[in-house]
Short mmCIF file of C-alpha atoms in Angstrom, two decimals:
data_model
loop_
_atom_site.label_atom_id
_atom_site.label_comp_id
_atom_site.label_asym_id
_atom_site.label_seq_id
_atom_site.Cartn_x
_atom_site.Cartn_y
_atom_site.Cartn_z
CA MET F 1397 -45.32 3.66 75.34
CA SER F 1398 -45.74 3.29 71.60
CA THR F 1399 -47.19 0.12 70.15
CA PRO F 1400 -44.70 -1.89 68.09
CA SER F 1401 -45.33 -1.77 64.34
CA ARG F 1402 -45.19 -4.55 61.80
CA ALA F 1403 -43.40 -4.38 58.46
CA ASP F 1404 -46.70 -3.60 56.71
CA GLY F 1405 -47.25 -0.56 58.90
CA ARG F 1406 -50.15 -1.98 60.93
CA SER F 1407 -50.09 -2.22 64.66
CA ALA F 1408 -49.09 -5.63 65.98
CA ASP F 1409 -52.06 -5.35 68.34
CA ALA F 1410 -54.56 -4.45 65.60
CA PRO F 1411 -57.83 -6.37 65.94
CA ARG F 1412 -57.90 -9.58 63.95
CA ARG F 1413 -60.70 -11.46 62.23
CA VAL F 1414 -61.48 -15.13 62.66
CA ASP F 1415 -59.35 -15.98 59.61
CA GLY F 1416 -56.30 -14.46 61.29
CA ARG F 1417 -56.20 -11.30 59.19
CA SER F 1418 -56.41 -7.87 60.74
CA ALA F 1419 -59.82 -6.21 60.63
CA ASP F 1420 -58.61 -3.60 58.17
CA ALA F 1421 -57.11 -6.13 55.72
CA PRO F 1422 -58.75 -6.14 52.29
CA ARG F 1423 -61.73 -8.39 51.83
CA ARG F 1424 -61.21 -11.06 49.18
CA ALA F 1425 -63.60 -11.94 46.39
CA ALA F 1426 -63.56 -14.57 43.66
CA LEU F 1427 -65.50 -14.10 40.42
CA LEU F 1428 -66.80 -17.00 38.33
CA THR F 1429 -68.36 -16.20 34.95
CA LEU F 1430 -70.73 -18.27 32.86
CA GLY F 1431 -72.41 -17.58 29.53
CA CYS F 1432 -71.55 -15.16 26.77
CA ALA F 1433 -68.90 -12.52 26.17
CA ARG F 1434 -71.34 -9.86 27.41
CA ASN F 1435 -71.21 -11.52 30.82
CA GLU F 1436 -67.41 -11.44 30.67
CA VAL F 1437 -67.53 -7.66 30.29
CA ASP F 1438 -69.98 -7.41 33.19
CA SER F 1439 -67.70 -9.52 35.41
CA GLU F 1440 -64.71 -7.32 34.62
CA GLU F 1441 -66.77 -4.25 35.48
CA LEU F 1442 -67.73 -5.87 38.80
CA ALA F 1443 -64.07 -6.71 39.38
CA GLY F 1444 -63.14 -3.07 38.76
CA ARG F 1445 -65.77 -1.85 41.20
CA LEU F 1446 -64.58 -4.26 43.89
CA VAL F 1447 -60.89 -3.43 43.47
CA GLY F 1448 -61.75 0.27 43.43
CA SER F 1449 -63.49 -0.24 46.77
CA GLY F 1450 -60.45 -1.89 48.34
CA TRP F 1451 -61.25 -5.55 47.71
CA GLU F 1452 -58.67 -8.11 46.63
CA LEU F 1453 -59.47 -10.54 43.79
CA VAL F 1454 -58.45 -14.16 44.34
CA ALA F 1455 -59.18 -17.59 42.89
CA ALA F 1456 -62.29 -19.39 44.12
CA ASP F 1457 -60.37 -22.56 44.98
CA SER F 1458 -57.53 -21.99 47.43
CA SER F 1459 -56.49 -25.66 47.55
CA ALA F 1460 -53.37 -24.86 45.49
CA GLY F 1461 -52.12 -22.63 48.29
CA GLY F 1462 -53.55 -19.26 47.34
CA PRO F 1463 -55.55 -17.06 49.72
CA ALA F 1464 -59.13 -18.11 50.33
CA PRO F 1465 -61.96 -15.78 49.28
CA ASP F 1466 -64.43 -14.24 51.69
CA VAL F 1467 -67.06 -14.23 48.94
CA ILE F 1468 -67.49 -16.23 45.75
CA VAL F 1469 -69.53 -14.23 43.22
CA VAL F 1470 -71.04 -16.34 40.43
CA ASN F 1471 -72.08 -14.37 37.35
CA THR F 1472 -74.79 -16.67 36.01
CA CYS F 1473 -76.38 -17.22 32.62
CA GLY F 1474 -80.15 -17.61 32.19
CA PHE F 1475 -80.47 -17.90 28.42
CA VAL F 1476 -81.64 -21.48 27.79
CA GLU F 1477 -82.30 -24.57 29.87
CA GLN F 1478 -78.75 -25.96 29.65
CA ALA F 1479 -77.25 -22.59 30.58
CA LYS F 1480 -79.51 -22.40 33.64
CA LYS F 1481 -78.44 -25.89 34.69
CA ASP F 1482 -74.77 -25.00 34.28
CA SER F 1483 -75.29 -21.92 36.45
CA ILE F 1484 -77.04 -23.89 39.18
CA ASP F 1485 -74.31 -26.54 39.10
CA THR F 1486 -71.63 -23.86 39.41
CA LEU F 1487 -73.39 -22.24 42.36
CA LEU F 1488 -73.63 -25.62 44.10
CA ALA F 1489 -69.97 -26.36 43.38
CA ALA F 1490 -69.02 -22.93 44.73
CA ALA F 1491 -71.00 -23.64 47.90
CA ASP F 1492 -69.04 -26.87 48.38
CA VAL F 1493 -65.75 -25.01 47.98
CA ALA F 1494 -66.94 -22.27 50.35
CA LYS F 1495 -67.75 -24.68 53.18
CA ASP F 1496 -64.14 -25.21 54.20
CA GLY F 1497 -63.21 -21.54 54.47
CA GLY F 1498 -66.58 -20.15 55.52
CA ALA F 1499 -66.92 -18.03 52.40
CA LYS F 1500 -70.27 -16.69 51.24
CA VAL F 1501 -71.70 -17.49 47.81
CA VAL F 1502 -73.51 -14.77 45.86
CA ALA F 1503 -75.46 -15.20 42.62
CA VAL F 1504 -75.51 -12.30 40.16
CA GLY F 1505 -76.02 -12.16 36.41
CA CYS F 1506 -78.89 -13.12 34.13
CA LEU F 1507 -80.25 -16.08 36.11
CA ALA F 1508 -80.28 -13.99 39.29
CA GLU F 1509 -81.87 -11.03 37.50
CA ARG F 1510 -84.49 -13.20 35.82
CA TYR F 1511 -85.59 -15.27 38.83
CA GLY F 1512 -84.43 -13.35 41.91
CA ALA F 1513 -86.32 -14.39 45.04
CA GLU F 1514 -87.53 -17.59 43.36
CA LEU F 1515 -83.91 -18.64 42.83
CA ALA F 1516 -83.03 -17.70 46.41
CA GLU F 1517 -85.85 -19.85 47.76
CA SER F 1518 -85.02 -22.88 45.63
CA LEU F 1519 -81.25 -22.58 46.17
CA PRO F 1520 -80.51 -21.89 49.84
CA GLU F 1521 -76.84 -22.67 49.18
CA ALA F 1522 -76.58 -19.16 47.72
CA ASP F 1523 -76.20 -16.66 50.55
CA ALA F 1524 -77.49 -13.80 48.40
CA VAL F 1525 -79.15 -13.31 45.02
CA LEU F 1526 -78.53 -9.86 43.58
CA GLY F 1527 -79.87 -8.25 40.39
CA PHE F 1528 -78.27 -5.74 38.04
CA ASP F 1529 -79.36 -2.80 40.18
CA ALA F 1530 -76.97 -4.01 42.90
CA TYR F 1531 -73.92 -3.74 40.64
CA PRO F 1532 -73.01 -0.07 41.33
CA ASP F 1533 -72.70 -0.71 45.08
CA LEU F 1534 -71.75 -4.39 45.01
CA ALA F 1535 -68.85 -3.87 47.43
CA ASP F 1536 -71.24 -2.46 50.05
CA ARG F 1537 -73.73 -5.30 49.50
CA LEU F 1538 -71.00 -7.91 49.96
CA GLY F 1539 -69.72 -6.07 53.01
CA ASP F 1540 -73.20 -6.14 54.54
CA LEU F 1541 -73.41 -9.87 53.84
CA LEU F 1542 -70.10 -10.54 55.58
CA GLY F 1543 -71.27 -8.39 58.47
CA GLY F 1544 -74.26 -10.64 59.00
CA HIS F 1545 -76.82 -8.53 57.16
CA ALA F 1546 -77.84 -10.48 54.10
CA PRO F 1547 -79.35 -8.28 51.37
CA ALA F 1548 -82.96 -9.02 50.48
CA PRO F 1549 -83.23 -11.23 47.38
CA HIS F 1550 -83.71 -9.39 44.12
CA VAL F 1551 -87.34 -8.99 42.98
CA PRO F 1552 -87.49 -9.35 39.19
CA THR F 1553 -89.31 -6.92 36.92
CA ASP F 1554 -89.64 -6.61 33.17
CA ARG F 1555 -86.63 -4.36 32.52
CA ARG F 1556 -88.11 -3.16 29.24
CA THR F 1557 -90.44 -1.02 31.36
CA LEU F 1558 -87.58 0.82 33.09
CA LEU F 1559 -86.64 2.95 30.07
CA PRO F 1560 -88.72 5.13 27.71
CA LEU F 1561 -90.48 3.46 24.81
CA ALA F 1562 -88.82 5.89 22.37
CA PRO F 1563 -85.19 4.83 21.84
CA VAL F 1564 -83.93 8.42 21.42
CA GLN F 1565 -84.99 9.18 25.01
CA ARG F 1566 -83.12 6.24 26.53
CA PRO F 1567 -79.49 7.36 26.82
CA ALA F 1568 -80.35 10.13 29.32
CA ALA F 1569 -82.80 7.93 31.25
CA ALA F 1570 -80.27 5.11 31.44
CA THR F 1571 -78.20 7.16 33.90
CA ASP F 1572 -80.82 6.26 36.53
CA VAL F 1573 -81.02 2.58 35.55
CA SER F 1574 -78.18 0.12 36.08
CA VAL F 1575 -77.04 -1.08 32.65
CA PRO F 1576 -74.18 -3.57 33.21
CA GLY F 1577 -71.02 -3.02 31.23
CA HIS F 1578 -71.78 0.63 30.40
CA ALA F 1579 -69.99 2.43 33.24
CA TRP F 1580 -66.67 3.79 32.09
CA VAL F 1581 -64.11 5.49 34.29
CA PRO F 1582 -60.57 4.67 33.09
CA ASP F 1583 -58.64 2.27 35.33
CA LEU F 1584 -61.56 2.03 37.76
CA SER F 1585 -64.63 0.66 36.06
CA ARG F 1586 -63.02 -2.46 34.58
CA ARG F 1587 -60.42 -4.92 35.75
CA ARG F 1588 -59.24 -7.62 33.36
CA LEU F 1589 -59.71 -11.16 34.64
CA SER F 1590 -57.43 -12.70 32.01
CA ASP F 1591 -54.21 -11.64 30.32
CA GLY F 1592 -54.99 -12.89 26.81
CA PRO F 1593 -54.61 -10.73 23.70
CA VAL F 1594 -58.36 -10.75 22.98
CA ALA F 1595 -61.10 -9.00 24.95
CA PRO F 1596 -64.82 -8.35 24.51
CA LEU F 1597 -66.00 -4.74 24.45
CA LYS F 1598 -69.65 -3.89 24.95
CA LEU F 1599 -71.41 -1.79 22.30
CA ALA F 1600 -74.88 -1.79 23.79
CA SER F 1601 -77.22 -3.67 26.10
CA GLY F 1602 -80.77 -4.92 25.74
CA CYS F 1603 -82.90 -5.65 22.72
CA ASP F 1604 -86.06 -4.22 21.16
CA ARG F 1605 -86.81 -7.23 18.99
CA ARG F 1606 -89.63 -9.56 20.01
CA CYS F 1607 -88.46 -12.96 18.80
CA ALA F 1608 -91.05 -15.46 19.95
CA PHE F 1609 -88.53 -17.85 21.49
CA CYS F 1610 -86.31 -15.38 23.37
CA ALA F 1611 -86.70 -14.07 26.94
CA ILE F 1612 -83.55 -11.92 26.94
CA PRO F 1613 -85.29 -8.52 26.47
CA SER F 1614 -87.39 -9.09 29.59
CA PHE F 1615 -84.36 -9.35 31.89
CA ARG F 1616 -81.73 -7.42 29.91
CA GLY F 1617 -84.13 -4.61 29.07
CA ALA F 1618 -84.67 -2.25 26.16
CA PHE F 1619 -81.87 -1.48 23.73
CA VAL F 1620 -79.36 1.18 24.88
CA SER F 1621 -76.23 2.11 22.92
CA ARG F 1622 -73.04 3.17 24.64
CA PRO F 1623 -71.63 6.56 23.56
CA PRO F 1624 -69.07 6.03 20.80
CA ASP F 1625 -66.41 8.02 22.65
CA ASP F 1626 -66.74 5.60 25.59
CA VAL F 1627 -66.30 2.61 23.28
CA VAL F 1628 -63.17 4.13 21.70
CA ALA F 1629 -61.73 5.13 25.09
CA GLU F 1630 -62.24 1.64 26.50
CA ALA F 1631 -60.65 0.11 23.40
CA ALA F 1632 -57.60 2.33 24.00
CA TRP F 1633 -57.51 1.23 27.64
CA LEU F 1634 -57.67 -2.43 26.58
CA ALA F 1635 -54.81 -1.84 24.14
CA ARG F 1636 -52.71 -0.55 27.03
CA GLN F 1637 -53.45 -3.82 28.84
CA GLY F 1638 -51.95 -5.80 25.96
CA VAL F 1639 -55.13 -6.53 24.00
CA ARG F 1640 -54.68 -6.75 20.23
CA GLU F 1641 -58.20 -7.81 19.23
CA VAL F 1642 -61.44 -6.37 20.57
CA VAL F 1643 -64.71 -8.18 19.99
CA LEU F 1644 -67.63 -5.74 19.95
CA VAL F 1645 -70.61 -7.41 21.62
CA SER F 1646 -74.25 -6.64 22.39
CA GLU F 1647 -77.60 -8.36 22.11
CA ASN F 1648 -78.01 -6.87 18.62
CA SER F 1649 -75.04 -4.98 17.20
CA THR F 1650 -76.81 -3.95 13.98
CA SER F 1651 -79.13 -1.75 16.09
CA TYR F 1652 -76.19 0.20 17.50
CA GLY F 1653 -76.74 3.93 17.32
CA LYS F 1654 -80.47 3.99 16.66
CA ASP F 1655 -80.85 5.83 19.97
CA LEU F 1656 -77.88 8.15 19.36
CA PRO F 1657 -77.70 11.42 17.40
CA GLY F 1658 -75.88 9.72 14.51
CA GLY F 1659 -78.70 7.22 14.06
CA THR F 1660 -78.08 3.84 12.50
CA ARG F 1661 -74.92 5.07 10.75
CA SER F 1662 -73.20 5.20 14.13
CA LEU F 1663 -71.64 1.73 13.80
CA VAL F 1664 -70.46 2.52 10.27
CA GLU F 1665 -68.64 5.53 11.69
CA LEU F 1666 -67.47 3.85 14.89
CA LEU F 1667 -65.72 0.79 13.41
CA PRO F 1668 -62.95 2.73 11.62
CA ARG F 1669 -62.36 4.77 14.78
CA VAL F 1670 -61.85 1.64 16.89
CA ALA F 1671 -59.64 0.09 14.19
CA GLU F 1672 -57.39 3.17 14.34
CA VAL F 1673 -56.76 2.86 18.10
CA PRO F 1674 -52.98 2.37 18.55
CA GLY F 1675 -52.21 -1.22 19.50
CA ILE F 1676 -55.53 -2.65 18.32
CA ASP F 1677 -54.85 -4.85 15.30
CA ARG F 1678 -58.24 -6.44 14.83
CA VAL F 1679 -61.81 -5.37 15.51
CA ARG F 1680 -64.56 -7.99 15.33
CA VAL F 1681 -68.30 -7.41 15.49
CA SER F 1682 -70.62 -10.07 16.92
CA TYR F 1683 -74.40 -10.58 16.96
CA LEU F 1684 -75.63 -9.16 13.67
CA GLN F 1685 -79.28 -9.36 12.61
CA PRO F 1686 -79.53 -10.28 8.89
CA ALA F 1687 -82.63 -8.12 8.38
CA GLU F 1688 -80.77 -5.06 9.71
CA LEU F 1689 -77.46 -5.50 7.89
CA ARG F 1690 -77.51 -2.48 5.58
CA PRO F 1691 -75.20 -2.27 2.54
CA ASP F 1692 -73.03 0.48 4.08
CA LEU F 1693 -72.41 -1.56 7.24
CA LEU F 1694 -71.77 -4.71 5.23
CA ARG F 1695 -69.11 -2.90 3.23
CA VAL F 1696 -67.42 -1.34 6.27
CA ILE F 1697 -67.10 -4.75 7.94
CA ALA F 1698 -65.96 -6.42 4.73
CA ASP F 1699 -63.24 -4.05 3.57
CA THR F 1700 -62.10 -1.70 6.35
CA PRO F 1701 -58.42 -2.31 7.27
CA GLY F 1702 -58.22 -3.62 10.82
CA VAL F 1703 -61.87 -4.73 10.90
CA ALA F 1704 -62.23 -8.50 10.55
CA PRO F 1705 -64.36 -9.47 7.54
CA TYR F 1706 -66.45 -11.62 9.84
CA PHE F 1707 -70.24 -11.87 9.88
CA ASP F 1708 -71.94 -13.43 12.90
CA LEU F 1709 -75.43 -13.61 11.40
CA SER F 1710 -78.41 -14.76 13.44
CA PHE F 1711 -80.34 -16.71 10.77
CA GLN F 1712 -82.07 -19.15 13.23
CA HIS F 1713 -83.82 -20.99 10.37
CA ALA F 1714 -84.37 -20.81 6.61
CA SER F 1715 -88.03 -21.79 6.26
CA PRO F 1716 -90.18 -18.65 5.77
CA SER F 1717 -93.09 -20.17 7.68
CA VAL F 1718 -90.92 -21.08 10.69
CA LEU F 1719 -89.24 -17.66 10.63
CA ARG F 1720 -92.61 -15.89 10.66
CA ARG F 1721 -93.74 -17.91 13.68
CA MET F 1722 -90.45 -16.95 15.31
CA ARG F 1723 -91.34 -13.27 14.64
CA ARG F 1724 -88.33 -12.97 12.36
CA PHE F 1725 -87.74 -12.08 8.73
CA GLY F 1726 -86.10 -13.64 5.71
CA SER F 1727 -85.98 -16.84 3.71
CA ARG F 1728 -83.50 -19.24 2.18
CA ALA F 1729 -83.24 -17.05 -0.94
CA ASP F 1730 -82.77 -13.86 1.12
CA PHE F 1731 -80.04 -15.40 3.24
CA LEU F 1732 -78.16 -16.91 0.30
CA ASP F 1733 -78.28 -13.54 -1.44
CA LEU F 1734 -76.78 -11.90 1.66
CA CYS F 1735 -73.95 -14.46 1.76
CA GLU F 1736 -73.26 -13.85 -1.95
CA ARG F 1737 -73.12 -10.07 -1.41
CA ILE F 1738 -70.65 -10.49 1.43
CA ARG F 1739 -68.37 -12.77 -0.58
CA ALA F 1740 -68.54 -10.50 -3.62
CA ILE F 1741 -66.69 -7.90 -1.52
CA ALA F 1742 -64.60 -10.23 0.66
CA PRO F 1743 -64.33 -13.74 -0.85
CA GLU F 1744 -62.62 -15.20 2.22
CA ALA F 1745 -64.94 -13.54 4.76
CA GLY F 1746 -66.03 -15.65 7.69
CA ILE F 1747 -69.77 -16.25 8.07
CA ARG F 1748 -71.26 -18.08 11.04
CA SER F 1749 -74.75 -18.51 12.44
CA ASN F 1750 -76.98 -20.33 14.89
CA VAL F 1751 -80.08 -22.33 14.03
CA ILE F 1752 -82.97 -23.61 16.13
CA VAL F 1753 -84.65 -26.89 15.18
CA GLY F 1754 -87.86 -28.32 16.54
CA PHE F 1755 -89.61 -24.96 16.82
CA PRO F 1756 -93.39 -25.41 17.33
CA GLY F 1757 -95.02 -26.31 14.05
CA GLU F 1758 -91.76 -27.18 12.26
CA THR F 1759 -92.42 -29.83 9.59
CA GLU F 1760 -90.14 -32.18 7.68
CA ASP F 1761 -90.41 -29.83 4.71
CA ASP F 1762 -89.25 -26.95 6.91
CA LEU F 1763 -86.29 -28.99 8.06
CA ALA F 1764 -85.44 -29.89 4.47
CA GLU F 1765 -85.50 -26.18 3.61
CA LEU F 1766 -82.97 -25.55 6.38
CA GLU F 1767 -80.76 -28.38 5.11
CA THR F 1768 -80.85 -26.97 1.58
CA PHE F 1769 -79.84 -23.55 2.84
CA LEU F 1770 -76.97 -24.82 4.98
CA THR F 1771 -75.60 -26.91 2.14
CA ALA F 1772 -75.65 -23.97 -0.28
CA ALA F 1773 -74.45 -21.27 2.14
CA ARG F 1774 -71.03 -22.78 2.94
CA LEU F 1775 -70.93 -21.21 6.40
CA ASP F 1776 -67.71 -21.44 8.41
CA ALA F 1777 -69.44 -22.35 11.67
CA VAL F 1778 -72.98 -23.12 12.79
CA GLY F 1779 -74.37 -23.64 16.27
CA VAL F 1780 -77.33 -26.03 16.39
CA PHE F 1781 -79.88 -25.75 19.20
CA GLY F 1782 -82.98 -27.75 19.95
CA TYR F 1783 -86.02 -25.66 20.81
CA SER F 1784 -87.16 -25.53 24.43
CA ASP F 1785 -89.93 -23.46 26.00
CA GLU F 1786 -88.78 -20.36 27.86
CA GLU F 1787 -91.04 -18.84 30.49
CA GLY F 1788 -92.63 -15.58 29.47
CA THR F 1789 -92.07 -16.00 25.74
CA GLU F 1790 -94.75 -16.07 23.07
CA ALA F 1791 -93.64 -19.44 21.72
CA ALA F 1792 -94.13 -21.09 25.11
CA GLY F 1793 -97.88 -20.73 24.49
CA TYR F 1794 -97.85 -22.05 20.94
CA ASP F 1795 -99.68 -25.22 19.93
CA ASP F 1796 -98.13 -27.83 17.60
CA LYS F 1797 -95.18 -28.52 19.88
CA VAL F 1798 -92.66 -30.93 18.39
CA PRO F 1799 -92.11 -33.99 20.66
CA ALA F 1800 -88.84 -33.95 22.60
CA GLU F 1801 -87.58 -37.16 20.99
CA VAL F 1802 -88.21 -35.69 17.52
CA ILE F 1803 -86.35 -32.50 18.46
CA ALA F 1804 -83.38 -34.58 19.67
CA ALA F 1805 -83.35 -36.56 16.41
CA ARG F 1806 -83.48 -33.36 14.35
CA VAL F 1807 -80.65 -31.80 16.35
CA SER F 1808 -78.52 -34.87 15.64
CA ARG F 1809 -79.43 -34.80 11.97
CA ILE F 1810 -78.64 -31.12 11.43
CA SER F 1811 -75.53 -31.31 13.63
CA ALA F 1812 -74.14 -34.16 11.52
CA LEU F 1813 -74.73 -32.15 8.36
CA VAL F 1814 -73.17 -29.04 9.87
CA ASP F 1815 -70.09 -30.95 11.02
CA GLU F 1816 -69.57 -32.28 7.50
CA LEU F 1817 -70.07 -28.86 5.90
CA MET F 1818 -67.71 -27.13 8.35
CA VAL F 1819 -64.97 -29.65 7.53
CA GLN F 1820 -65.51 -29.02 3.81
CA ARG F 1821 -65.36 -25.26 4.32
CA ALA F 1822 -62.09 -25.63 6.24
CA GLU F 1823 -60.66 -27.76 3.43
CA ASP F 1824 -61.58 -25.01 0.96
CA ARG F 1825 -59.12 -22.74 2.76
CA VAL F 1826 -56.07 -25.00 2.26
CA GLY F 1827 -53.48 -23.02 0.29
CA THR F 1828 -54.90 -19.63 1.26
CA GLU F 1829 -53.10 -17.02 3.35
CA VAL F 1830 -54.44 -16.05 6.76
CA THR F 1831 -53.44 -13.60 9.47
CA VAL F 1832 -53.36 -15.41 12.80
CA LEU F 1833 -53.46 -13.86 16.26
CA VAL F 1834 -51.59 -16.24 18.57
CA GLU F 1835 -53.49 -16.92 21.78
CA ASN F 1836 -51.73 -19.94 23.30
CA GLY F 1837 -48.00 -20.61 23.22
CA GLU F 1838 -46.46 -23.99 22.54
CA ASP F 1839 -45.29 -26.33 25.30
CA GLU F 1840 -44.47 -30.03 25.54
CA ASP F 1841 -48.15 -30.98 25.77
CA PHE F 1842 -49.92 -28.43 23.60
CA GLU F 1843 -49.39 -26.95 20.17
CA CYS F 1844 -49.32 -23.22 19.54
CA THR F 1845 -52.81 -22.05 18.55
CA GLY F 1846 -54.50 -18.87 17.45
CA ARG F 1847 -57.32 -17.57 15.28
CA ALA F 1848 -57.61 -16.14 11.81
CA GLU F 1849 -59.92 -13.29 10.89
CA HIS F 1850 -62.80 -15.67 10.10
CA GLN F 1851 -62.61 -17.36 13.52
CA ALA F 1852 -64.16 -15.79 16.62
CA PRO F 1853 -63.21 -16.75 20.18
CA GLU F 1854 -64.91 -19.78 21.75
CA VAL F 1855 -67.55 -20.37 19.07
CA ASP F 1856 -65.52 -21.11 15.90
CA GLY F 1857 -62.55 -23.23 14.93
CA GLU F 1858 -58.92 -22.27 15.50
CA CYS F 1859 -55.56 -22.31 13.75
CA ILE F 1860 -53.00 -24.89 14.85
CA ILE F 1861 -49.52 -23.52 14.19
CA GLU F 1862 -46.73 -25.87 13.16
CA ARG F 1863 -44.42 -26.83 16.03
CA GLY F 1864 -41.16 -25.02 16.53
CA SER F 1865 -42.49 -21.63 15.45
CA GLY F 1866 -41.23 -19.87 18.59
CA LEU F 1867 -44.33 -17.70 18.67
CA ALA F 1868 -45.84 -16.19 21.81
CA PRO F 1869 -49.38 -15.14 22.77
CA GLY F 1870 -50.14 -11.76 21.24
CA ASP F 1871 -48.04 -12.30 18.12
CA LEU F 1872 -49.80 -11.48 14.85
CA VAL F 1873 -48.60 -13.82 12.14
CA ARG F 1874 -48.98 -14.09 8.39
CA ALA F 1875 -49.40 -17.80 7.64
CA VAL F 1876 -50.46 -20.25 4.95
CA VAL F 1877 -53.07 -22.96 5.52
CA VAL F 1878 -51.38 -26.31 4.83
CA ASP F 1879 -53.87 -28.82 6.27
CA THR F 1880 -56.99 -29.24 8.39
CA GLU F 1881 -58.00 -31.10 11.52
CA GLY F 1882 -61.77 -31.24 11.33
CA ALA F 1883 -62.97 -27.63 11.29
CA ASP F 1884 -59.57 -26.37 12.51
CA LEU F 1885 -56.82 -25.17 10.20
CA VAL F 1886 -53.17 -26.24 10.35
CA VAL F 1887 -51.03 -23.27 9.33
CA SER F 1888 -47.39 -22.67 8.51
CA PRO F 1889 -46.15 -19.25 9.72
CA ARG F 1890 -44.35 -16.98 7.27
CA GLU F 1891 -43.64 -13.85 9.33
CA VAL F 1892 -44.61 -11.91 12.42
CA LEU F 1893 -46.37 -8.62 11.70
CA ALA F 1894 -45.71 -5.43 13.62
CA SER F 1895 -48.49 -3.99 15.75
CA ALA F 1896 -51.28 -2.30 13.82
CA GLN F 1897 -49.48 -3.19 10.61
CA ARG F 1898 -51.47 -4.54 7.68
CA GLU F 1899 -48.44 -5.24 5.47
CA PRO F 1900 -45.26 -7.29 6.14
CA ALA F 1901 -42.97 -5.86 8.81
CA ILE F 1902 -39.94 -6.14 6.51
CA PRO F 1903 -40.44 -4.61 3.05
CA GLY F 1904 -39.86 -7.16 0.32
CA SER F 1905 -39.85 -10.13 2.72
CA THR F 1906 -41.64 -13.33 1.73
#
């Protein structure tokens, strides 16, 4: 006698798991992402791998009535002390959520790669700690964990040693080394975890610079560019998912192409190609090194249609003596000259940076030099960080450490200056015209918001659009700045622009 079938085609007598689902039902995974846009790309690659292996993606918290996950994967950040703390807190919170449904908690990402077994030992709440080399077969690793066979904790290594010293030899060798965010098989290797009109797109991974304060190269590895055809193809795929702005990210975008046949002109040639992808209206480049920003690249970013005239410049300081101890280049005069050259081509270009205060040996004169630079540079946005020792870095062994209370006072001092300068810079834009990409629609509680070309996601200000505009996320709008709210701009929309259109949609309209 035949066994009765259910509506879904499975046998009514099919074996069932403890959670009531049949044994052949898809496993469920939740992904939580911390840190930078590069981690967002990595998480979407992991999501693509899981879905391609038959997994279902769900929210971590099922209290609202959604299905509970079998595994909560936390993509951690290990950049600085606060980022590490946030990652640990998120793992602990995930473990609390997992208790009720019996889900497993898995740590991946930079913190897991950097500390591996040490993290596993100090954080037993994580059921597994996996490094980057586990990414290609993550579905199998998670399946083993659910089957009672926990993978051995990742054992860290200096990832700079995994690829040849000569950059030109790396692309071929990288096929045997897991480089997160580089795999590209259309509709398989990436799965979007949000439906917004903006998405990060990875240019490269790793870094060959040896900044004294930074541990990233040791766990992200040597610099490896992605093939330009892969970048363009992924941009086209993102456009088909409704993305209108791609943000090109890496540890050091100005190095893109040094390991490719086109050499360092590769980014100069790539940007117009990405800007020409149908459906992509804006291309933004992040993480530029001032010392590597050549005139040809500066000009391509500043005046190529579809490329945002936006310069995310990693100045870090302005005192030559501090910069040399940091193993970096430049000075206040050099950096001001660079800002002037940018604005000579694109007067309304956005320029942002990050600075570190309290670096070992920093004096009051050094700090005053930084203040003078910031005041003269008129940057649109500045992130201010207090120095902290990072294991394995050169600066961790420096003498002349600045006391913690002095660092805190200097952070407050520079932050107050930066806040004032950012407000002034926003006020300078009143009366100017901006092109705004709408990211959040209006409702009874929130105003419609978006970003102009000089505003990057997360790290810069935003545009607040006058109520009653009727705009929706994904709309590209020509608008006039009418007021400011701190560093944010209040804008009055004039017209909606057609996709990939640089001029008004209706000829002669105003």
